[in-house]
Short mmCIF file of C-alpha atoms in Angstrom, two decimals:
data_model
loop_
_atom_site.label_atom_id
_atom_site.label_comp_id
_atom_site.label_asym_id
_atom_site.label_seq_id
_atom_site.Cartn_x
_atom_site.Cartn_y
_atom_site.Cartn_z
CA UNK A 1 15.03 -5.54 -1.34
CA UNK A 2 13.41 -8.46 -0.56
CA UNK A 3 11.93 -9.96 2.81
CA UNK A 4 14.08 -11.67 5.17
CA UNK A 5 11.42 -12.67 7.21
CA UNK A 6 7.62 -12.16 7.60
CA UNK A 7 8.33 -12.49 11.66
CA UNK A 8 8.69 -9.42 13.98
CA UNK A 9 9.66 -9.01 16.89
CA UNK A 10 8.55 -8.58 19.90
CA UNK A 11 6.75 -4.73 20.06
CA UNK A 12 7.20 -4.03 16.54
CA UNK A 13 3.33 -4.04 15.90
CA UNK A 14 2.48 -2.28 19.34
CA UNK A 15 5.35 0.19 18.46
CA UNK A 16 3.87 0.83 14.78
CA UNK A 17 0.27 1.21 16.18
CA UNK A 18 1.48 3.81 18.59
CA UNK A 19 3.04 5.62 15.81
CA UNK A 20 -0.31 5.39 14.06
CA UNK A 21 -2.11 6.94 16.90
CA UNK A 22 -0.15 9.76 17.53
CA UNK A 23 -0.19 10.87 13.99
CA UNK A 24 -3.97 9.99 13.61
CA UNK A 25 -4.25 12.34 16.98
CA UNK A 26 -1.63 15.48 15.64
CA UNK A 27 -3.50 15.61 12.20
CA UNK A 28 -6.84 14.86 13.13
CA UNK A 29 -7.96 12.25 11.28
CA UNK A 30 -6.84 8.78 9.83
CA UNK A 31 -3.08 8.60 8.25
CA UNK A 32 -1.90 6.30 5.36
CA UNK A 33 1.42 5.76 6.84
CA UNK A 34 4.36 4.87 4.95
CA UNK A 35 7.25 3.14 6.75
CA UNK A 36 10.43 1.24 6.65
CA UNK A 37 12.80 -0.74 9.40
CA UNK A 38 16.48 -0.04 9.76
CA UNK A 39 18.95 -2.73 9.79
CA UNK A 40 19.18 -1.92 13.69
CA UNK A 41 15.55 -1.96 14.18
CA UNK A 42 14.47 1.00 14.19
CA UNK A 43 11.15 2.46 12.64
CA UNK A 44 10.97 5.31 10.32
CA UNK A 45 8.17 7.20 9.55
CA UNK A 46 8.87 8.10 5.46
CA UNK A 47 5.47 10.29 4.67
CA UNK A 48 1.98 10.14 6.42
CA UNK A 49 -1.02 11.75 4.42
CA UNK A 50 -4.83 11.19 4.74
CA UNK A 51 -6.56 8.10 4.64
CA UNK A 52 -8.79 8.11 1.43
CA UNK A 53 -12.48 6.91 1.96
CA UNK A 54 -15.04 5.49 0.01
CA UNK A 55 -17.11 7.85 -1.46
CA UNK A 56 -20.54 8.49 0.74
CA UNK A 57 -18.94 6.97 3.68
CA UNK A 58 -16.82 6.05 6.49
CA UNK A 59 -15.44 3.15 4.38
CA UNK A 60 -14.68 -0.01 7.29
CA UNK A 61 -17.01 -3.23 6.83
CA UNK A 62 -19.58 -2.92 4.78
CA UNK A 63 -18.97 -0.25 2.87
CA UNK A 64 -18.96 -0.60 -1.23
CA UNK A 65 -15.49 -0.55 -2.60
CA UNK A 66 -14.09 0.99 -5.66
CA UNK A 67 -14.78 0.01 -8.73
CA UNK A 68 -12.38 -1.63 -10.50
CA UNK A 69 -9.49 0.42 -12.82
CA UNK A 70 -10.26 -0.66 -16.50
CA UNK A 71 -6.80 -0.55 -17.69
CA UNK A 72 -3.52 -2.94 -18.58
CA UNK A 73 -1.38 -4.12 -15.61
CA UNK A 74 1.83 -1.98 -15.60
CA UNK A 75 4.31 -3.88 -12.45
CA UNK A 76 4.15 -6.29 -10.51
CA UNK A 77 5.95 -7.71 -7.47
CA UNK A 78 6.25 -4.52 -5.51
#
């Protein structure tokens, strides 16, 4: 489905980064956090699972990324 509109409003973010913290505080460490918005507004919380990390490291600035996948593009657009 696409995007009606790259604006939020007001909260969303603050609301979504509160989610974020309270999982990253129940499980311990980072979350990749999958999520979706109902038509009334409100967020969902679909899965939550570790957040991977560069090998060696913390990952964040600096840190070397992945190399890249040597392999034919599959899908695009989402």
């Amino acid at each position: 489905m696409p995007c009606e509109s790259n604006h939020q409003p007001p909260g969303r973010h603050a609301a979504l980064a509160r989610m974020a913290v309270r999982l990253e505080e129940a499980y311990g460490v980072p979350q990749d956090i999958e999520w979706a918005v109902t038509p009334a507004g409100r967020i969902l919380i679909l899965q939550c699972r570790p957040l991977e990390q560069v090998e060696g490291g913390a990952g964040g600035p600096g840190a070397e990324a992945p190399r890249p996948v040597d392999a034919p593009l599959l899908l695009t657009g989402g």
